[in-house]
Structures are given as structure tokens and as C-alpha cells.
Amino acid sequence: MIDSIPIPGEEKAVSRLKFIVPAAIFIAIAILPFVLKNRFYISLINEMMVFGLLAMSLDVLLGYTGLLSFMHNAYLGIGAYIVGLFLIHISPTSLWLACLVGVTATSLIALPVGWVQVRTGGLAFALLTLAFGMMFFTIVWKWYSLTGGDDGLVGVPSPEVHLFGWRLGNTGDPVVMYLLTLFVVSICYVLTRRIINSPFGAVLEAIRENEERASFVGINVRRYKLYGWMLACILAGISGALFILYKGYIGPTTMSAFAGAGILMMVLLGGMGTLWGPLVGSAIFIYIQDYISTMTEHWEIYLGLVVIFLVIFMPKGFVGLGNYLKQLRKG
């Protein structure tokens, strides 16, 4: 009983660490573009953050709500295409308005899709995500006059970035785009963590553990599954806006089932149900992919083997590495 009594000093130290560690990581990542002279690595880390946000959005579904989406990347693609089309055809200088339109349109498209999907569960839900994802992929592949078809959407302008009245530059500058991505991803992470740690997040976890029991205690399971779905798709739409601003181009392969499997691997590598784990998982996945692809054109085979071994020996992902090392020491 005495051991279980919390010590005020220890609680304060833990709470300080919870603030200091993320702040230190944020500052370290923020100063990287001013330290690294090679712009390639800046772009690579930018890509890690964009796909980390997408993987985190999938974790809201898979890790907290218990819903598997095979082609969650489709909503990154939808957001990216809409933002790109807005900048090309409507207003090439309206950065924040383009992002708002892209995320709103992605949400409006995801709403009826989610309404259909949440009426099912388990494997049926996963198969429906695959069916809708393939439908969206086919639309952008075949609608050549609007999306560019298999050539992709090219010629996306690089608008100026104004933040709190400051002009930072334009999105064509790798450093400016890097800092913008870091700012947006950090805000999304903080807000999503607050939402997940709220009673709403507790309801999502109850649905994940047992839908039947959750409905017995009065939870409207379908409604909350739809809320979780919409939160995940909004985050995916934001990642799509960042993607098109960073790349200046998007092709239909970004919305393919193969790319969707890669996002799922990022979540598994990092660790489900943590939010920060998928961010780490995306960094590991993209780094391994980039490193192996420089050595062989058959990089998919070796990347698959690496992921298989990591999943077998680290089933809880990167977040379970500490417990795995403890077990090895005991053994």
C-alpha cells in the first residue's frame, strides 16, 4: 500500500518530463534545416512528417477505434488534388484558403463514405475502405482532363507563406516548407492528443475493446465510429494539403493500394494506439525505403523482409522497444 502512494515530487518531475521531452524534440527538429547543408535530407524529413501525419490519422482509426482502413491514403490524395486544382485554376496565391477548401472538401467526401462504412464492422469495414479507395483511385486515373490521369497533376504554384503577419517565403523553398510542415503537424498532434485523452477518446477505446458492451451501456456506436472516421479523414486531408505544397505534383499512384499498405506498415512499425508511434514508424519506413532503393532496384523485396522481421520480433512496434529490451535482460 505504501508503494502505491504517489509522491508529489515524483509527479511533478514526470509532468515536467512530459513537457520538456516533446519541446526538446520539437526544437531539435526545427533547427535541423539550419544545420543540414544538404537539401535532400531536409526534403526527406519533410516527407517523413507528411506521411507521419497520415499514419497518425490511421492510428486514430486502427489503434483507438479498432477500424482497419486499407486505403486511407486515398484521402491524402483527395485533399492534395483539390488543393492543387484550387491553386492552379482559382487562386494561385491563396495558401490558407486553398488548404481550407481542400480539407473541407475531403471531409464532405468522407462523410457519406463513412456513413456507409460504419454500418458494418470488422472485415466488412476494411473491405469497404478498399472498395471506395479503388473507386477514388480509378477516378483520378481516368479523369485525364481534370487530374492529368496517369501523368499526374503538374504545374502547381508555390504560394507565399504568411504566418501571424510574417512573410516566411514561398512553399517552393525547402526550408520554408519544412518549417510550415513541422508547425502544422505539431498543432495536429497536440490537438489530436487532447481529443484522444478526452471522454470522446475513452468512448472510442471502449468501442475498440467491445462494441457490444459499449452499445449496452448506452453508447451510440455507429455515431462515434463515424466521428472517429471523420477525425481521421480530416487529418488525412491536412496531410494531403501539405503533400501537394511540398511536392508541387501528385500522381494517382499516391492513392494506390500498394501505397496504402505502406501507410499501414508505418503504423505497425511505430506502434498502434500511441499517436507518436506512427510518426516514428513513418520515419523508419521512409528512411529504410530510401536507403535500400539506392542499393537495388528490387528494394520492395528487401523492405518487405525488414518489415516482416521487425513485426515478428517487435510486435508492439517501436513503442514496445523498451519492454523488449527489459525482457532480453531478464532472459
mmCIF file of C-alpha atoms in Angstrom:
data_model
loop_
_atom_site.group_PDB
_atom_site.id
_atom_site.type_symbol
_atom_site.label_atom_id
_atom_site.label_comp_id
_atom_site.label_asym_id
_atom_site.label_seq_id
_atom_site.Cartn_x
_atom_site.Cartn_y
_atom_site.Cartn_z
ATOM 1 C CA MET A 1 0.000 0.000 0.000
ATOM 2 C CA ILE A 2 2.839 2.395 0.861
ATOM 3 C CA ASP A 3 4.470 1.780 -2.546
ATOM 4 C CA SER A 4 1.259 2.709 -4.345
ATOM 5 C CA ILE A 5 1.010 6.166 -2.704
ATOM 6 C CA PRO A 6 2.123 8.795 -5.248
ATOM 7 C CA ILE A 7 4.938 11.114 -4.185
ATOM 8 C CA PRO A 8 4.228 14.778 -5.078
ATOM 9 C CA GLY A 9 7.825 15.432 -6.115
ATOM 10 C CA GLU A 10 7.837 12.469 -8.468
ATOM 11 C CA GLU A 11 4.541 13.529 -10.034
ATOM 12 C CA LYS A 12 5.931 16.998 -10.719
ATOM 13 C CA ALA A 13 9.100 15.524 -12.219
ATOM 14 C CA VAL A 14 7.080 13.249 -14.514
ATOM 15 C CA SER A 15 4.808 16.106 -15.599
ATOM 16 C CA ARG A 16 7.854 18.256 -16.348
ATOM 17 C CA LEU A 17 9.421 15.484 -18.409
ATOM 18 C CA LYS A 18 6.193 15.112 -20.400
ATOM 19 C CA PHE A 19 6.556 18.753 -21.384
ATOM 20 C CA ILE A 20 10.349 19.050 -21.666
ATOM 21 C CA VAL A 21 10.966 15.977 -23.853
ATOM 22 C CA PRO A 22 8.461 16.886 -26.632
ATOM 23 C CA ALA A 23 9.616 20.518 -26.509
ATOM 24 C CA ALA A 24 13.264 19.441 -26.871
ATOM 25 C CA ILE A 25 12.383 17.144 -29.799
ATOM 26 C CA PHE A 26 10.420 19.947 -31.479
ATOM 27 C CA ILE A 27 13.308 22.417 -31.094
ATOM 28 C CA ALA A 28 15.837 19.859 -32.373
ATOM 29 C CA ILE A 29 13.739 19.153 -35.475
ATOM 30 C CA ALA A 30 13.136 22.877 -36.017
ATOM 31 C CA ILE A 31 16.856 23.734 -36.119
ATOM 32 C CA LEU A 32 17.783 20.826 -38.409
ATOM 33 C CA PRO A 33 17.294 22.729 -41.705
ATOM 34 C CA PHE A 34 19.693 25.414 -40.466
ATOM 35 C CA VAL A 35 22.313 22.798 -39.571
ATOM 36 C CA LEU A 36 21.984 20.402 -42.513
ATOM 37 C CA LYS A 37 23.555 21.756 -45.676
ATOM 38 C CA ASN A 38 22.189 19.002 -47.894
ATOM 39 C CA ARG A 39 18.666 19.986 -49.024
ATOM 40 C CA PHE A 40 17.915 16.349 -49.875
ATOM 41 C CA TYR A 41 17.761 15.402 -46.200
ATOM 42 C CA ILE A 42 15.533 18.379 -45.451
ATOM 43 C CA SER A 43 13.088 17.165 -48.112
ATOM 44 C CA LEU A 44 13.336 13.606 -46.791
ATOM 45 C CA ILE A 45 12.448 14.661 -43.232
ATOM 46 C CA ASN A 46 9.639 16.803 -44.638
ATOM 47 C CA GLU A 47 8.252 13.712 -46.349
ATOM 48 C CA MET A 48 8.538 11.774 -43.087
ATOM 49 C CA MET A 49 6.448 14.404 -41.300
ATOM 50 C CA VAL A 50 3.760 14.495 -44.006
ATOM 51 C CA PHE A 51 3.331 10.722 -44.048
ATOM 52 C CA GLY A 52 3.721 10.631 -40.279
ATOM 53 C CA LEU A 53 0.600 12.788 -40.007
ATOM 54 C CA LEU A 54 -1.221 10.423 -42.380
ATOM 55 C CA ALA A 55 -0.075 7.398 -40.344
ATOM 56 C CA MET A 56 -1.209 9.138 -37.155
ATOM 57 C CA SER A 57 -4.641 9.675 -38.703
ATOM 58 C CA LEU A 58 -4.834 5.967 -39.482
ATOM 59 C CA ASP A 59 -3.846 5.240 -35.880
ATOM 60 C CA VAL A 60 -6.944 7.159 -34.731
ATOM 61 C CA LEU A 61 -8.974 4.576 -36.648
ATOM 62 C CA LEU A 62 -6.952 1.419 -36.087
ATOM 63 C CA GLY A 63 -5.280 1.996 -32.734
ATOM 64 C CA TYR A 64 -8.104 3.752 -30.904
ATOM 65 C CA THR A 65 -11.361 2.871 -32.692
ATOM 66 C CA GLY A 66 -10.386 -0.607 -33.864
ATOM 67 C CA LEU A 67 -11.280 0.042 -37.520
ATOM 68 C CA LEU A 68 -8.931 -1.111 -40.278
ATOM 69 C CA SER A 69 -8.675 1.062 -43.384
ATOM 70 C CA PHE A 70 -6.696 -0.478 -46.224
ATOM 71 C CA MET A 71 -6.557 2.651 -48.417
ATOM 72 C CA HIS A 72 -6.555 5.568 -46.024
ATOM 73 C CA ASN A 73 -4.037 7.231 -48.342
ATOM 74 C CA ALA A 74 -6.930 7.890 -50.747
ATOM 75 C CA TYR A 75 -7.979 10.807 -48.542
ATOM 76 C CA LEU A 76 -4.486 12.263 -48.637
ATOM 77 C CA GLY A 77 -4.807 12.103 -52.426
ATOM 78 C CA ILE A 78 -8.246 13.729 -52.450
ATOM 79 C CA GLY A 79 -7.028 16.603 -50.293
ATOM 80 C CA ALA A 80 -3.896 17.033 -52.392
ATOM 81 C CA TYR A 81 -5.735 17.055 -55.726
ATOM 82 C CA ILE A 82 -8.326 19.571 -54.525
ATOM 83 C CA VAL A 83 -5.706 21.935 -53.089
ATOM 84 C CA GLY A 84 -3.645 21.626 -56.276
ATOM 85 C CA LEU A 85 -6.638 22.273 -58.547
ATOM 86 C CA PHE A 86 -7.654 25.274 -56.433
ATOM 87 C CA LEU A 87 -4.174 26.805 -56.701
ATOM 88 C CA ILE A 88 -3.961 26.152 -60.448
ATOM 89 C CA HIS A 89 -7.430 27.237 -61.576
ATOM 90 C CA ILE A 90 -8.824 29.590 -58.915
ATOM 91 C CA SER A 91 -6.242 31.401 -56.804
ATOM 92 C CA PRO A 92 -2.513 30.623 -57.060
ATOM 93 C CA THR A 93 -1.636 32.866 -54.098
ATOM 94 C CA SER A 94 -4.266 31.873 -51.505
ATOM 95 C CA LEU A 95 -2.383 29.286 -49.447
ATOM 96 C CA TRP A 96 -4.600 29.061 -46.370
ATOM 97 C CA LEU A 97 -7.850 29.338 -48.339
ATOM 98 C CA ALA A 98 -6.703 26.513 -50.640
ATOM 99 C CA CYS A 99 -5.878 24.332 -47.631
ATOM 100 C CA LEU A 100 -9.252 25.114 -46.037
ATOM 101 C CA VAL A 101 -11.089 24.236 -49.248
ATOM 102 C CA GLY A 102 -9.087 21.030 -49.648
ATOM 103 C CA VAL A 103 -9.669 19.798 -46.084
ATOM 104 C CA THR A 104 -13.365 20.792 -46.153
ATOM 105 C CA ALA A 105 -13.951 19.043 -49.487
ATOM 106 C CA THR A 106 -12.140 15.937 -48.238
ATOM 107 C CA SER A 107 -14.396 15.910 -45.164
ATOM 108 C CA LEU A 108 -17.538 16.298 -47.277
ATOM 109 C CA ILE A 109 -16.487 13.389 -49.489
ATOM 110 C CA ALA A 110 -15.533 11.243 -46.490
ATOM 111 C CA LEU A 111 -18.829 11.857 -44.653
ATOM 112 C CA PRO A 112 -21.204 9.784 -46.847
ATOM 113 C CA VAL A 113 -18.483 7.157 -47.323
ATOM 114 C CA GLY A 114 -18.078 6.891 -43.566
ATOM 115 C CA TRP A 115 -21.855 6.775 -43.038
ATOM 116 C CA VAL A 116 -21.990 3.662 -45.253
ATOM 117 C CA GLN A 117 -18.895 2.031 -43.769
ATOM 118 C CA VAL A 118 -19.748 2.401 -40.058
ATOM 119 C CA ARG A 119 -22.938 0.409 -40.583
ATOM 120 C CA THR A 120 -20.605 -2.577 -40.792
ATOM 121 C CA GLY A 121 -17.568 -3.610 -38.783
ATOM 122 C CA GLY A 122 -14.511 -5.833 -38.801
ATOM 123 C CA LEU A 123 -13.573 -7.321 -42.158
ATOM 124 C CA ALA A 124 -16.605 -5.806 -43.928
ATOM 125 C CA PHE A 125 -15.486 -2.306 -42.906
ATOM 126 C CA ALA A 126 -11.939 -2.986 -44.132
ATOM 127 C CA LEU A 127 -13.190 -4.303 -47.482
ATOM 128 C CA LEU A 128 -15.419 -1.271 -47.940
ATOM 129 C CA THR A 129 -12.440 1.039 -47.382
ATOM 130 C CA LEU A 130 -10.634 -0.910 -50.099
ATOM 131 C CA ALA A 131 -13.632 -0.667 -52.465
ATOM 132 C CA PHE A 132 -14.085 3.082 -52.001
ATOM 133 C CA GLY A 133 -10.337 3.645 -52.177
ATOM 134 C CA MET A 134 -10.091 1.810 -55.506
ATOM 135 C CA MET A 135 -13.042 3.845 -56.777
ATOM 136 C CA PHE A 136 -11.294 7.135 -55.942
ATOM 137 C CA PHE A 137 -8.043 5.822 -57.421
ATOM 138 C CA THR A 138 -9.807 4.944 -60.701
ATOM 139 C CA ILE A 139 -11.466 8.376 -60.887
ATOM 140 C CA VAL A 140 -8.173 10.274 -60.650
ATOM 141 C CA TRP A 141 -6.525 7.793 -63.028
ATOM 142 C CA LYS A 142 -9.206 8.083 -65.734
ATOM 143 C CA TRP A 143 -10.333 11.706 -65.420
ATOM 144 C CA TYR A 144 -7.488 12.954 -67.549
ATOM 145 C CA SER A 145 -8.948 16.385 -68.343
ATOM 146 C CA LEU A 146 -9.142 17.324 -64.654
ATOM 147 C CA THR A 147 -6.486 15.342 -62.803
ATOM 148 C CA GLY A 148 -3.967 14.713 -65.585
ATOM 149 C CA GLY A 149 -4.611 10.980 -65.465
ATOM 150 C CA ASP A 150 -1.522 8.803 -65.188
ATOM 151 C CA ASP A 151 0.672 11.870 -65.870
ATOM 152 C CA GLY A 152 -0.490 13.359 -62.587
ATOM 153 C CA LEU A 153 -1.365 16.912 -61.622
ATOM 154 C CA VAL A 154 1.575 19.153 -62.539
ATOM 155 C CA GLY A 155 2.288 22.868 -62.563
ATOM 156 C CA VAL A 156 1.016 23.545 -59.032
ATOM 157 C CA PRO A 157 2.051 27.095 -57.991
ATOM 158 C CA SER A 158 4.163 27.778 -54.902
ATOM 159 C CA PRO A 159 2.165 30.357 -52.892
ATOM 160 C CA GLU A 160 3.630 32.726 -50.343
ATOM 161 C CA VAL A 161 3.523 31.620 -46.699
ATOM 162 C CA HIS A 162 2.235 34.256 -44.256
ATOM 163 C CA LEU A 163 2.052 33.231 -40.605
ATOM 164 C CA PHE A 164 0.867 35.605 -37.852
ATOM 165 C CA GLY A 165 1.547 38.555 -40.162
ATOM 166 C CA TRP A 166 5.069 37.411 -41.058
ATOM 167 C CA ARG A 167 6.085 36.559 -44.599
ATOM 168 C CA LEU A 168 8.217 33.431 -44.389
ATOM 169 C CA GLY A 169 8.767 32.885 -48.122
ATOM 170 C CA ASN A 170 7.058 30.561 -50.558
ATOM 171 C CA THR A 171 6.399 26.836 -50.470
ATOM 172 C CA GLY A 172 8.988 26.274 -53.196
ATOM 173 C CA ASP A 173 11.705 26.974 -50.614
ATOM 174 C CA PRO A 174 12.551 23.643 -48.893
ATOM 175 C CA VAL A 175 13.319 25.310 -45.543
ATOM 176 C CA VAL A 176 10.089 27.330 -45.518
ATOM 177 C CA MET A 177 8.054 24.267 -46.453
ATOM 178 C CA TYR A 178 9.869 22.237 -43.802
ATOM 179 C CA LEU A 179 9.014 24.742 -41.052
ATOM 180 C CA LEU A 180 5.409 25.022 -42.255
ATOM 181 C CA THR A 181 5.024 21.239 -42.212
ATOM 182 C CA LEU A 182 6.561 20.998 -38.744
ATOM 183 C CA PHE A 183 4.223 23.718 -37.437
ATOM 184 C CA VAL A 184 1.058 22.136 -38.897
ATOM 185 C CA VAL A 185 1.959 18.562 -37.892
ATOM 186 C CA SER A 186 2.794 19.684 -34.334
ATOM 187 C CA ILE A 187 -0.526 21.516 -33.986
ATOM 188 C CA CYS A 188 -2.403 18.476 -35.339
ATOM 189 C CA TYR A 189 -0.577 16.172 -32.927
ATOM 190 C CA VAL A 190 -1.306 18.329 -29.869
ATOM 191 C CA LEU A 191 -4.987 18.779 -30.754
ATOM 192 C CA THR A 192 -5.464 15.091 -31.599
ATOM 193 C CA ARG A 193 -3.826 14.027 -28.332
ATOM 194 C CA ARG A 194 -6.145 16.342 -26.410
ATOM 195 C CA ILE A 195 -9.139 14.834 -28.208
ATOM 196 C CA ILE A 196 -7.975 11.254 -27.630
ATOM 197 C CA ASN A 197 -7.324 11.932 -23.921
ATOM 198 C CA SER A 198 -10.831 13.384 -23.531
ATOM 199 C CA PRO A 199 -14.016 11.377 -22.740
ATOM 200 C CA PHE A 200 -14.521 11.120 -26.504
ATOM 201 C CA GLY A 201 -11.279 9.176 -26.801
ATOM 202 C CA ALA A 202 -12.352 6.902 -23.945
ATOM 203 C CA VAL A 203 -15.549 6.125 -25.865
ATOM 204 C CA LEU A 204 -13.534 5.235 -28.977
ATOM 205 C CA GLU A 205 -11.362 2.873 -26.910
ATOM 206 C CA ALA A 206 -14.471 1.271 -25.402
ATOM 207 C CA ILE A 207 -15.769 0.620 -28.921
ATOM 208 C CA ARG A 208 -12.403 -0.850 -29.891
ATOM 209 C CA GLU A 209 -12.422 -3.247 -26.938
ATOM 210 C CA ASN A 210 -16.016 -4.432 -27.278
ATOM 211 C CA GLU A 211 -18.674 -2.846 -29.495
ATOM 212 C CA GLU A 212 -21.446 -4.949 -27.972
ATOM 213 C CA ARG A 213 -20.739 -3.911 -24.403
ATOM 214 C CA ALA A 214 -20.329 -0.282 -25.473
ATOM 215 C CA SER A 215 -23.799 -0.312 -27.025
ATOM 216 C CA PHE A 216 -25.236 -1.986 -23.889
ATOM 217 C CA VAL A 217 -24.109 0.938 -21.702
ATOM 218 C CA GLY A 218 -25.858 3.426 -23.990
ATOM 219 C CA ILE A 219 -23.111 4.455 -26.423
ATOM 220 C CA ASN A 220 -24.295 5.128 -29.961
ATOM 221 C CA VAL A 221 -21.577 3.005 -31.571
ATOM 222 C CA ARG A 222 -22.260 3.969 -35.183
ATOM 223 C CA ARG A 223 -22.244 7.670 -34.395
ATOM 224 C CA TYR A 224 -18.949 7.559 -32.538
ATOM 225 C CA LYS A 225 -17.355 5.364 -35.168
ATOM 226 C CA LEU A 226 -18.378 7.990 -37.711
ATOM 227 C CA TYR A 227 -16.860 10.728 -35.528
ATOM 228 C CA GLY A 228 -13.609 8.763 -35.313
ATOM 229 C CA TRP A 229 -13.675 8.213 -39.073
ATOM 230 C CA MET A 230 -14.192 11.922 -39.745
ATOM 231 C CA LEU A 231 -11.364 12.938 -37.400
ATOM 232 C CA ALA A 232 -9.028 10.537 -39.215
ATOM 233 C CA CYS A 233 -10.078 11.800 -42.664
ATOM 234 C CA ILE A 234 -9.689 15.455 -41.658
ATOM 235 C CA LEU A 235 -6.115 14.731 -40.571
ATOM 236 C CA ALA A 236 -5.538 12.829 -43.823
ATOM 237 C CA GLY A 237 -6.861 15.820 -45.786
ATOM 238 C CA ILE A 238 -4.422 18.112 -43.957
ATOM 239 C CA SER A 239 -1.563 15.755 -44.813
ATOM 240 C CA GLY A 240 -2.722 15.881 -48.450
ATOM 241 C CA ALA A 241 -2.562 19.684 -48.454
ATOM 242 C CA LEU A 242 0.979 19.552 -47.071
ATOM 243 C CA PHE A 243 1.918 16.876 -49.616
ATOM 244 C CA ILE A 244 0.934 18.895 -52.698
ATOM 245 C CA LEU A 245 2.574 22.049 -51.319
ATOM 246 C CA TYR A 246 5.776 20.121 -50.617
ATOM 247 C CA LYS A 247 5.892 18.132 -53.859
ATOM 248 C CA GLY A 248 4.187 20.537 -56.258
ATOM 249 C CA TYR A 249 2.891 17.420 -58.002
ATOM 250 C CA ILE A 250 0.714 14.396 -57.295
ATOM 251 C CA GLY A 251 0.066 11.248 -59.331
ATOM 252 C CA PRO A 252 -2.568 8.546 -58.948
ATOM 253 C CA THR A 253 -0.032 6.026 -57.597
ATOM 254 C CA THR A 254 -0.067 8.007 -54.334
ATOM 255 C CA MET A 255 -3.646 6.733 -53.914
ATOM 256 C CA SER A 256 -2.916 3.117 -54.887
ATOM 257 C CA ALA A 257 -3.459 0.041 -52.722
ATOM 258 C CA PHE A 258 0.313 -0.508 -52.619
ATOM 259 C CA ALA A 259 0.845 2.946 -51.133
ATOM 260 C CA GLY A 260 -1.991 2.261 -48.681
ATOM 261 C CA ALA A 261 -0.199 -0.861 -47.465
ATOM 262 C CA GLY A 262 2.875 1.270 -46.831
ATOM 263 C CA ILE A 263 0.892 3.584 -44.519
ATOM 264 C CA LEU A 264 -0.391 0.564 -42.601
ATOM 265 C CA MET A 265 3.200 -0.679 -42.222
ATOM 266 C CA MET A 266 4.200 2.697 -40.762
ATOM 267 C CA VAL A 267 1.551 2.348 -38.058
ATOM 268 C CA LEU A 268 2.611 -1.222 -37.247
ATOM 269 C CA LEU A 269 6.312 -0.289 -37.163
ATOM 270 C CA GLY A 270 5.730 2.627 -34.825
ATOM 271 C CA GLY A 271 3.116 1.027 -32.601
ATOM 272 C CA MET A 272 -0.662 1.290 -32.605
ATOM 273 C CA GLY A 273 -2.638 3.303 -30.100
ATOM 274 C CA THR A 274 0.072 5.842 -29.288
ATOM 275 C CA LEU A 275 -0.238 8.652 -31.890
ATOM 276 C CA TRP A 276 3.503 9.397 -31.660
ATOM 277 C CA GLY A 277 4.428 5.822 -32.607
ATOM 278 C CA PRO A 278 3.200 6.155 -36.227
ATOM 279 C CA LEU A 279 5.216 9.367 -36.573
ATOM 280 C CA VAL A 280 8.335 7.388 -35.665
ATOM 281 C CA GLY A 281 7.201 4.455 -37.799
ATOM 282 C CA SER A 282 6.874 6.673 -40.867
ATOM 283 C CA ALA A 283 10.402 7.994 -40.338
ATOM 284 C CA ILE A 284 11.793 4.442 -40.045
ATOM 285 C CA PHE A 285 9.842 3.195 -43.076
ATOM 286 C CA ILE A 286 10.770 6.091 -45.369
ATOM 287 C CA TYR A 287 14.435 6.002 -44.311
ATOM 288 C CA ILE A 288 14.692 2.247 -44.905
ATOM 289 C CA GLN A 289 12.913 2.613 -48.245
ATOM 290 C CA ASP A 290 15.230 5.410 -49.348
ATOM 291 C CA TYR A 291 18.373 3.613 -48.142
ATOM 292 C CA ILE A 292 17.577 0.254 -49.751
ATOM 293 C CA SER A 293 16.401 1.820 -53.039
ATOM 294 C CA THR A 294 19.878 3.342 -53.502
ATOM 295 C CA MET A 295 21.392 -0.160 -53.483
ATOM 296 C CA THR A 296 18.960 -2.173 -55.618
ATOM 297 C CA GLU A 297 16.002 -1.664 -57.923
ATOM 298 C CA HIS A 298 14.269 -4.581 -56.199
ATOM 299 C CA TRP A 299 14.050 -2.650 -52.943
ATOM 300 C CA GLU A 300 10.451 -3.758 -52.277
ATOM 301 C CA ILE A 301 11.624 -7.327 -51.569
ATOM 302 C CA TYR A 302 14.214 -6.300 -49.008
ATOM 303 C CA LEU A 303 11.961 -3.683 -47.452
ATOM 304 C CA GLY A 304 9.295 -6.342 -47.032
ATOM 305 C CA LEU A 305 11.773 -8.665 -45.321
ATOM 306 C CA VAL A 306 12.889 -5.896 -42.948
ATOM 307 C CA VAL A 307 9.284 -5.090 -42.035
ATOM 308 C CA ILE A 308 8.473 -8.798 -41.516
ATOM 309 C CA PHE A 309 11.366 -9.256 -39.085
ATOM 310 C CA LEU A 310 10.517 -6.060 -37.224
ATOM 311 C CA VAL A 311 6.881 -7.074 -36.828
ATOM 312 C CA ILE A 312 7.827 -10.609 -35.676
ATOM 313 C CA PHE A 313 10.432 -9.552 -33.118
ATOM 314 C CA MET A 314 8.808 -6.244 -32.155
ATOM 315 C CA PRO A 315 5.050 -6.916 -32.392
ATOM 316 C CA LYS A 316 4.225 -3.749 -30.438
ATOM 317 C CA GLY A 317 6.351 -1.660 -32.768
ATOM 318 C CA PHE A 318 8.947 0.898 -31.814
ATOM 319 C CA VAL A 319 6.992 1.947 -28.715
ATOM 320 C CA GLY A 320 7.442 -1.568 -27.306
ATOM 321 C CA LEU A 321 11.224 -1.496 -27.716
ATOM 322 C CA GLY A 322 11.770 -0.633 -24.041
ATOM 323 C CA ASN A 323 9.772 -3.630 -22.812
ATOM 324 C CA TYR A 324 11.519 -5.868 -25.361
ATOM 325 C CA LEU A 325 14.974 -4.815 -24.071
ATOM 326 C CA LYS A 326 13.870 -5.451 -20.486
ATOM 327 C CA GLN A 327 12.794 -8.984 -21.407
ATOM 328 C CA LEU A 328 16.160 -9.618 -23.048
ATOM 329 C CA ARG A 329 17.981 -8.517 -19.904
ATOM 330 C CA LYS A 330 15.839 -10.755 -17.721
ATOM 331 C CA GLY A 331 16.387 -13.632 -20.115
#
